[in-house]
mmCIF file of C-alpha atoms in Angstrom:
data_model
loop_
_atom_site.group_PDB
_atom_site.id
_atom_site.type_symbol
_atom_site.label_atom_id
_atom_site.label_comp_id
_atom_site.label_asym_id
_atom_site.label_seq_id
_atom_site.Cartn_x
_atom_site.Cartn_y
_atom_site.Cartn_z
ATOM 1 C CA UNK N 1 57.416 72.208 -12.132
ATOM 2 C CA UNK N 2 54.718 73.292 -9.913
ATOM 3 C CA UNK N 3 53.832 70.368 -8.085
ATOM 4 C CA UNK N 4 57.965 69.179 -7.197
ATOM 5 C CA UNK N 5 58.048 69.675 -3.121
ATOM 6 C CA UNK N 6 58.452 67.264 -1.221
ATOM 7 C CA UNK N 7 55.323 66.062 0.916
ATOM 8 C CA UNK N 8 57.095 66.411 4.411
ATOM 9 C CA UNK N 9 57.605 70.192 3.797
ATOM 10 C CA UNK N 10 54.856 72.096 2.478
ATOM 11 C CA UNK N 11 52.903 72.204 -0.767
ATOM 12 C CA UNK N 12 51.515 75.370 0.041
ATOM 13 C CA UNK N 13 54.221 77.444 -2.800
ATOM 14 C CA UNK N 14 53.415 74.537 -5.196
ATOM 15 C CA UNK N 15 49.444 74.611 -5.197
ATOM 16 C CA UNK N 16 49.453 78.561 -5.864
ATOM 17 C CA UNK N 17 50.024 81.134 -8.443
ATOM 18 C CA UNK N 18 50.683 80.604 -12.015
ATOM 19 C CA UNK N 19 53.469 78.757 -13.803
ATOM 20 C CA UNK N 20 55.957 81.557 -15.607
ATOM 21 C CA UNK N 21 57.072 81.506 -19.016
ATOM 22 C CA UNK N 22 61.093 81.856 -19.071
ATOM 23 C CA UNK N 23 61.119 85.280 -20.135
ATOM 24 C CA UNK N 24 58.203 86.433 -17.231
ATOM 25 C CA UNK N 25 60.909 84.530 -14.613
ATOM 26 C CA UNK N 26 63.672 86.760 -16.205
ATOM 27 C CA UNK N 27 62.217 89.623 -15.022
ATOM 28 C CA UNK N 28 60.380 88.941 -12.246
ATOM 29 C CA UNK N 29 64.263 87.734 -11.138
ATOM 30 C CA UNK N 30 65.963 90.644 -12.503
ATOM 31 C CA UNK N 31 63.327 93.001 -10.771
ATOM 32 C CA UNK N 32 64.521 91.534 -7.182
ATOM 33 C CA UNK N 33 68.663 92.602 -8.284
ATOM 34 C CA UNK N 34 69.276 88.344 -8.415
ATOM 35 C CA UNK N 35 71.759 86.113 -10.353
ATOM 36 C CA UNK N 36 69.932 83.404 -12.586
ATOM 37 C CA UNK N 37 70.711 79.600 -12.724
ATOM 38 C CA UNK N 38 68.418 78.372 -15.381
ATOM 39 C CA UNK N 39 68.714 74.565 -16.321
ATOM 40 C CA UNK N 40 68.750 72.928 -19.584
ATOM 41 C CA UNK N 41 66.568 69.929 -19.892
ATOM 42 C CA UNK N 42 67.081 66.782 -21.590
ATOM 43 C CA UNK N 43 64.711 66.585 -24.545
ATOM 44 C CA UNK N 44 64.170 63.054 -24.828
ATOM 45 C CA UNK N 45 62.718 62.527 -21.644
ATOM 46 C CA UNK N 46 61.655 66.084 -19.843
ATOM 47 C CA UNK N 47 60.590 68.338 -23.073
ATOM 48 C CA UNK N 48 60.698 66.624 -26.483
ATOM 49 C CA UNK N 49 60.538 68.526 -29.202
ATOM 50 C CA UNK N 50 58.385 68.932 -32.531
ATOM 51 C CA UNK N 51 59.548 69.372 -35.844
ATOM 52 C CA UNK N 52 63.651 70.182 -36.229
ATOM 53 C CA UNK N 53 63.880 72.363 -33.203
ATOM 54 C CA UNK N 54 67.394 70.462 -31.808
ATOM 55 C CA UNK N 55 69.190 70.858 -28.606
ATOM 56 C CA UNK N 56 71.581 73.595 -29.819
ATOM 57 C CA UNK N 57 68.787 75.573 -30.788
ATOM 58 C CA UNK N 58 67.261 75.252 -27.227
ATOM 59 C CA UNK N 59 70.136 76.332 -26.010
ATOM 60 C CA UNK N 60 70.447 79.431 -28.056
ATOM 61 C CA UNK N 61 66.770 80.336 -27.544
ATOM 62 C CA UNK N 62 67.417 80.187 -23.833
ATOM 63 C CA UNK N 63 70.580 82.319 -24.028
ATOM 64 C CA UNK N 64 68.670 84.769 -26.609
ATOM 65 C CA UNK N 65 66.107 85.647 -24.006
ATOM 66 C CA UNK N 66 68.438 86.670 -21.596
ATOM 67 C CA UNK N 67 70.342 88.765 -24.456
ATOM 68 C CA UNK N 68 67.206 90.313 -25.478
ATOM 69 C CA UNK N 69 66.263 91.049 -21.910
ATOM 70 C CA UNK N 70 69.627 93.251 -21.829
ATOM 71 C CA UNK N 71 70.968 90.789 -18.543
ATOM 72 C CA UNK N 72 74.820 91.069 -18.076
ATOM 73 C CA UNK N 73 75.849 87.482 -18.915
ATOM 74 C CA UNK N 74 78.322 87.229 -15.991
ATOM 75 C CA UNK N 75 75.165 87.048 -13.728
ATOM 76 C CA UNK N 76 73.681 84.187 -15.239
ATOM 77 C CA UNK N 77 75.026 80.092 -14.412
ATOM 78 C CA UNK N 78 73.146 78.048 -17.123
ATOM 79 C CA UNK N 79 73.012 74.318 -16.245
ATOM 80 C CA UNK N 80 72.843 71.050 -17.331
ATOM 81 C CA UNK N 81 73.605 67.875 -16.903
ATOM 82 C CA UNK N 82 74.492 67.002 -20.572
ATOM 83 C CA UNK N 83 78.532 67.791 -20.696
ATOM 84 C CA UNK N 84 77.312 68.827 -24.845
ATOM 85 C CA UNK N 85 75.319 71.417 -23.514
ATOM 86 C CA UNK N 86 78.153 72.826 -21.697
ATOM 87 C CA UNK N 87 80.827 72.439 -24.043
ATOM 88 C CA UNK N 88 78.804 74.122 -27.168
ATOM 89 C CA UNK N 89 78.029 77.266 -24.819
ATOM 90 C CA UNK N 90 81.288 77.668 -23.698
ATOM 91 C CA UNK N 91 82.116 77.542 -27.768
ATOM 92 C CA UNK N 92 78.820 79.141 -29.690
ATOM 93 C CA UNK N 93 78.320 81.782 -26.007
ATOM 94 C CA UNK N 94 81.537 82.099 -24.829
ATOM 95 C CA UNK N 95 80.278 85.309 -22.852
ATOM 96 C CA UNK N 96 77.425 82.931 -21.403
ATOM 97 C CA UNK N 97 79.915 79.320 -21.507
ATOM 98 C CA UNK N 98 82.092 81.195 -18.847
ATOM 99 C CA UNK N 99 79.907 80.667 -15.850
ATOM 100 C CA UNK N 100 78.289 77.509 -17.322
ATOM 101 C CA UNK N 101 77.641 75.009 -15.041
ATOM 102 C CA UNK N 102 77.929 71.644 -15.309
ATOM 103 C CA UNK N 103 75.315 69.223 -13.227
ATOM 104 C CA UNK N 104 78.372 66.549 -13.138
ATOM 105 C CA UNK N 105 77.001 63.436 -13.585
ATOM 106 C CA UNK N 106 79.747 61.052 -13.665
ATOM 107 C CA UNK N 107 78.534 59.835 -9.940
ATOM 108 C CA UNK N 108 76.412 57.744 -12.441
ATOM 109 C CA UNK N 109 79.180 55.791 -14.383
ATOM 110 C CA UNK N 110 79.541 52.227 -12.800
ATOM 111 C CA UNK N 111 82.902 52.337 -10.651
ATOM 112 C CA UNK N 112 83.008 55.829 -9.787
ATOM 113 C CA UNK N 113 84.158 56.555 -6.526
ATOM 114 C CA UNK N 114 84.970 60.122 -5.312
ATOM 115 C CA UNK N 115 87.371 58.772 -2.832
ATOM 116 C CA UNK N 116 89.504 57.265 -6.293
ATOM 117 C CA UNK N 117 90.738 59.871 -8.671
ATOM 118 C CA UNK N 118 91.365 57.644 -11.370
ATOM 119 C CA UNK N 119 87.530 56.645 -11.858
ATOM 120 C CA UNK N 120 86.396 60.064 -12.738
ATOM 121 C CA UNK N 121 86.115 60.412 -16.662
ATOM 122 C CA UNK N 122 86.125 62.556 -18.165
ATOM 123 C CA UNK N 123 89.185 63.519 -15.754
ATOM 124 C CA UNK N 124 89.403 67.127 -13.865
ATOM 125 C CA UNK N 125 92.278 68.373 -16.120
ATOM 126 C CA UNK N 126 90.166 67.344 -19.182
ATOM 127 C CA UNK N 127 87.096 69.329 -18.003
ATOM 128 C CA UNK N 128 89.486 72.343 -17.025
ATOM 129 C CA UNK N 129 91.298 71.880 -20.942
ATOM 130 C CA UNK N 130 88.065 71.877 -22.587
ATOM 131 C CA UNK N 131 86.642 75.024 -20.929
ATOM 132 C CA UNK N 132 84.769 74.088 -18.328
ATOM 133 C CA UNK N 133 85.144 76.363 -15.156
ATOM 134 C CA UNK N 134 82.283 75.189 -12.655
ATOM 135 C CA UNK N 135 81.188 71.708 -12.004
ATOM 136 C CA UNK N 136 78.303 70.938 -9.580
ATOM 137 C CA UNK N 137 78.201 67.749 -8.272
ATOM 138 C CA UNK N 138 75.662 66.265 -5.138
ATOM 139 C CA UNK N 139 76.901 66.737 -1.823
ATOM 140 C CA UNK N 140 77.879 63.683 -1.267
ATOM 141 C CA UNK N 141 80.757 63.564 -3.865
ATOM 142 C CA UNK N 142 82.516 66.058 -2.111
ATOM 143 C CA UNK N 143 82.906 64.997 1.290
ATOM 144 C CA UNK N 144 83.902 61.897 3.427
ATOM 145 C CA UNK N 145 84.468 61.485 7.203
ATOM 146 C CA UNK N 146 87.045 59.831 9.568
ATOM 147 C CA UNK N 147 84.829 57.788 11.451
ATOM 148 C CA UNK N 148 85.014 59.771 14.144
ATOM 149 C CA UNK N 149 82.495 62.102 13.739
ATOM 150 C CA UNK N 150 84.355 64.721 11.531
ATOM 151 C CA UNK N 151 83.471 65.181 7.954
ATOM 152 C CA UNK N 152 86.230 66.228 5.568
ATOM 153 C CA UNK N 153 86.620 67.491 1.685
ATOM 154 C CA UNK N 154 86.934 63.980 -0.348
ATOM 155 C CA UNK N 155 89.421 63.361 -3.218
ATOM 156 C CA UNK N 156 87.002 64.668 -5.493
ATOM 157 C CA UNK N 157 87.118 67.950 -3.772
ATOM 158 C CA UNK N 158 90.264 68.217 -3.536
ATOM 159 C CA UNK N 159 90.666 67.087 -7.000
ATOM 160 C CA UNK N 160 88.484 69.655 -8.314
ATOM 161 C CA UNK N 161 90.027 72.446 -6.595
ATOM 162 C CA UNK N 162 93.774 71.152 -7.583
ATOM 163 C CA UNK N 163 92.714 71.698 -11.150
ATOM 164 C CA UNK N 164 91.006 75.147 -11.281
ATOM 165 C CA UNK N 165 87.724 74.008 -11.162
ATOM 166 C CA UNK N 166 84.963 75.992 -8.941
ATOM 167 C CA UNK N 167 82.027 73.963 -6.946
ATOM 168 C CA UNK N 168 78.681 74.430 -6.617
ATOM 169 C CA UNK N 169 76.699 72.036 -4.680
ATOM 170 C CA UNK N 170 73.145 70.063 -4.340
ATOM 171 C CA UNK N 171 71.099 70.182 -2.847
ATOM 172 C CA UNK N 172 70.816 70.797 1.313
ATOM 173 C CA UNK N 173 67.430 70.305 3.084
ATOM 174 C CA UNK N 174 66.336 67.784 0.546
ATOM 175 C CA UNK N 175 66.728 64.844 3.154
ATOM 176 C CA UNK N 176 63.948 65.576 5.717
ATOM 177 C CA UNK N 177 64.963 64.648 9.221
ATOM 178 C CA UNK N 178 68.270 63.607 9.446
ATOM 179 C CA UNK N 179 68.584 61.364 12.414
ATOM 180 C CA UNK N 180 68.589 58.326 10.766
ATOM 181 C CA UNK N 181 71.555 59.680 8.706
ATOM 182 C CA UNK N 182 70.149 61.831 5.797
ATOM 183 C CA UNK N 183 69.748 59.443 3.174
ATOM 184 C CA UNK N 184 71.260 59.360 -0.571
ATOM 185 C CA UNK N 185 72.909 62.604 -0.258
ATOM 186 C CA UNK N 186 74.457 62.283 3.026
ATOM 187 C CA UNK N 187 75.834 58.859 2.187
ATOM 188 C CA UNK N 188 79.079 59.562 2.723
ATOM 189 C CA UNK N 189 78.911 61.367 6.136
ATOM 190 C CA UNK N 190 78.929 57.954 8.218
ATOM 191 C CA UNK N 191 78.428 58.861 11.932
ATOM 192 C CA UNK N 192 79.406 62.469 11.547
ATOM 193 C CA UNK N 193 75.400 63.073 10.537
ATOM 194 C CA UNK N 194 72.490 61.837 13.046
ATOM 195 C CA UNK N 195 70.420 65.001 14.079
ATOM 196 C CA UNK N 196 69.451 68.078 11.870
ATOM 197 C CA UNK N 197 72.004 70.370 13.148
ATOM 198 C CA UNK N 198 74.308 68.694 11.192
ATOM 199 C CA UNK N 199 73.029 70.415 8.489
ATOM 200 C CA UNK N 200 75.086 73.169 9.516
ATOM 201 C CA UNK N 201 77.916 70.362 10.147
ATOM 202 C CA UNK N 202 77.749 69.653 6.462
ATOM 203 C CA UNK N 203 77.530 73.347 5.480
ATOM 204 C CA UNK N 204 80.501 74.652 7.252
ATOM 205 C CA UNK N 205 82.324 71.766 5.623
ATOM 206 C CA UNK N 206 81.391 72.519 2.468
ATOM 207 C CA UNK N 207 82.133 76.209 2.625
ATOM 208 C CA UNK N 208 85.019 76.633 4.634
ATOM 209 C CA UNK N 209 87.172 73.071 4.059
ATOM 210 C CA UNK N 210 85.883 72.329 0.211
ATOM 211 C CA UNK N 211 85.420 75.660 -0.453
ATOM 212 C CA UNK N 212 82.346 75.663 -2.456
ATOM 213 C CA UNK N 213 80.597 78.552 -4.763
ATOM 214 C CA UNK N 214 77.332 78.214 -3.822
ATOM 215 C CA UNK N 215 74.704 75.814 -2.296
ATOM 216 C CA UNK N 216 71.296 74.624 -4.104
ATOM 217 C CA UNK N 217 69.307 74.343 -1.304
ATOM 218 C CA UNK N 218 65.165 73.730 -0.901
ATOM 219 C CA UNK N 219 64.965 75.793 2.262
ATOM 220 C CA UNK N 220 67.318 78.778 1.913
ATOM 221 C CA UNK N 221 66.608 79.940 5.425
ATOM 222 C CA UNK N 222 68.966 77.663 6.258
ATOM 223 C CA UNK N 223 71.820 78.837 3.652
ATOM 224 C CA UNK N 224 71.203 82.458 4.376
ATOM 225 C CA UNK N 225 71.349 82.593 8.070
ATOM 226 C CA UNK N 226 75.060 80.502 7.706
ATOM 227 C CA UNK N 227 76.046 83.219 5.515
ATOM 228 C CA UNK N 228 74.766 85.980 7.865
ATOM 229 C CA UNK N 229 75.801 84.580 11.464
ATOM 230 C CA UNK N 230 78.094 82.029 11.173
ATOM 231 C CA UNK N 231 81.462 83.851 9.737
ATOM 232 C CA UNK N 232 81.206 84.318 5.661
#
């Protein structure tokens, strides 16, 4: 957690300070009048557990120190990529499950294409039927380009938005210099990304065309002067 920068930026906010418990981030957070995204991890691999502490109990402990902190739970967008996770909020926390978001991870299944509808499963209308109000898939999902320079909201986008679903995004200025294209999560942007000011390229698109939520973003200078000078 304290050492997850990437070596082309700087390590300098990742070789200082002292790691936070949960709670200490609460209200260091709430002190500076911010919203909270928290993510659930998956046990198996990022924080097993001892004993018969389960999932579901993770997730309660994690929604019981924001309760006990008094935060209003319409200010806090818990996480995860585990659909479970999302589901049993929006059922056990339904104050908490409605701004759950899920980390959709379907761009994993073999034959998913976000240009093809009828590869995404669970489908759009099944998330929106089981509760789910905000999906957040990689940048990449949601946009495509006409091969002449213009990038545009992909079926997946469009999908989403079709079915009442809200979008939040990750994650811009993860790719380093983009002139060779941006890597993994421009790989959908063809020629309409080769120089870093299509950073904003890809921004505008996502805000004004798809019609995102919010951005995750490693260098928020970025996403705050868009918001500032650029017409939000």
């Amino acid at each position: 957690f304290m050492d997850a920068t990437a070596k082309w930026r700087t390590d300098l906010y990742a070789t200082r300070g002292t790691l936070m418990t949960h709670k200490e981030s609460i209200a260091l957070i709430a002190a500076s009048g911010a919203k909270f995204i928290p993510e659930l991890k998956a046990p198996e691999v990022e924080m097993p557990y001892e004993g018969t502490f389960s999932q579901t109990d993770y997730v309660d402990k994690l929604v019981g120190e924001y309760t006990s902190a008094g935060i209003d739970p319409a200010n806090v967008f818990i996480q995860s990529f585990n659909l479970q996770d999302i589901l049993y909020l929006i059922k056990a926390h339904p104050e908490f499950g409605k701004q759950a978001t899920w980390l959709d991870a379907r761009y994993r299944s073999d034959g998913f294409n976000p240009g093809n509808p009828d590869t995404f499963e669970p489908s759009m209308e099944a998330l929106v039927k089981d509760g789910v109000k905000i999906i957040a898939p990689p940048m990449w999902v949601l946009v495509t380009n006409d091969g002449n320079g213009n990038l545009l909201p992909s079926a997946y986008a469009k999908a989403a938005k079709n079915a009442g679903l809200e979008i939040i995004t990750w994650t811009l200025e993860r790719s380093g210099l983009l002139k060779s294209g941006g890597g993994w999560y421009f790989q959908t942007s063809g020629s309409a990304v080769n120089n870093d000011g299509d950073t904003f390229k890809m921004l505008d698109v996502l805000a004004k065309d798809v019609g995102v939520k919010g951005v995750f973003s490693d260098w928020p200078a970025t996403t705050t002067f868009y918001a500032n000078c650029m017409g939000l």
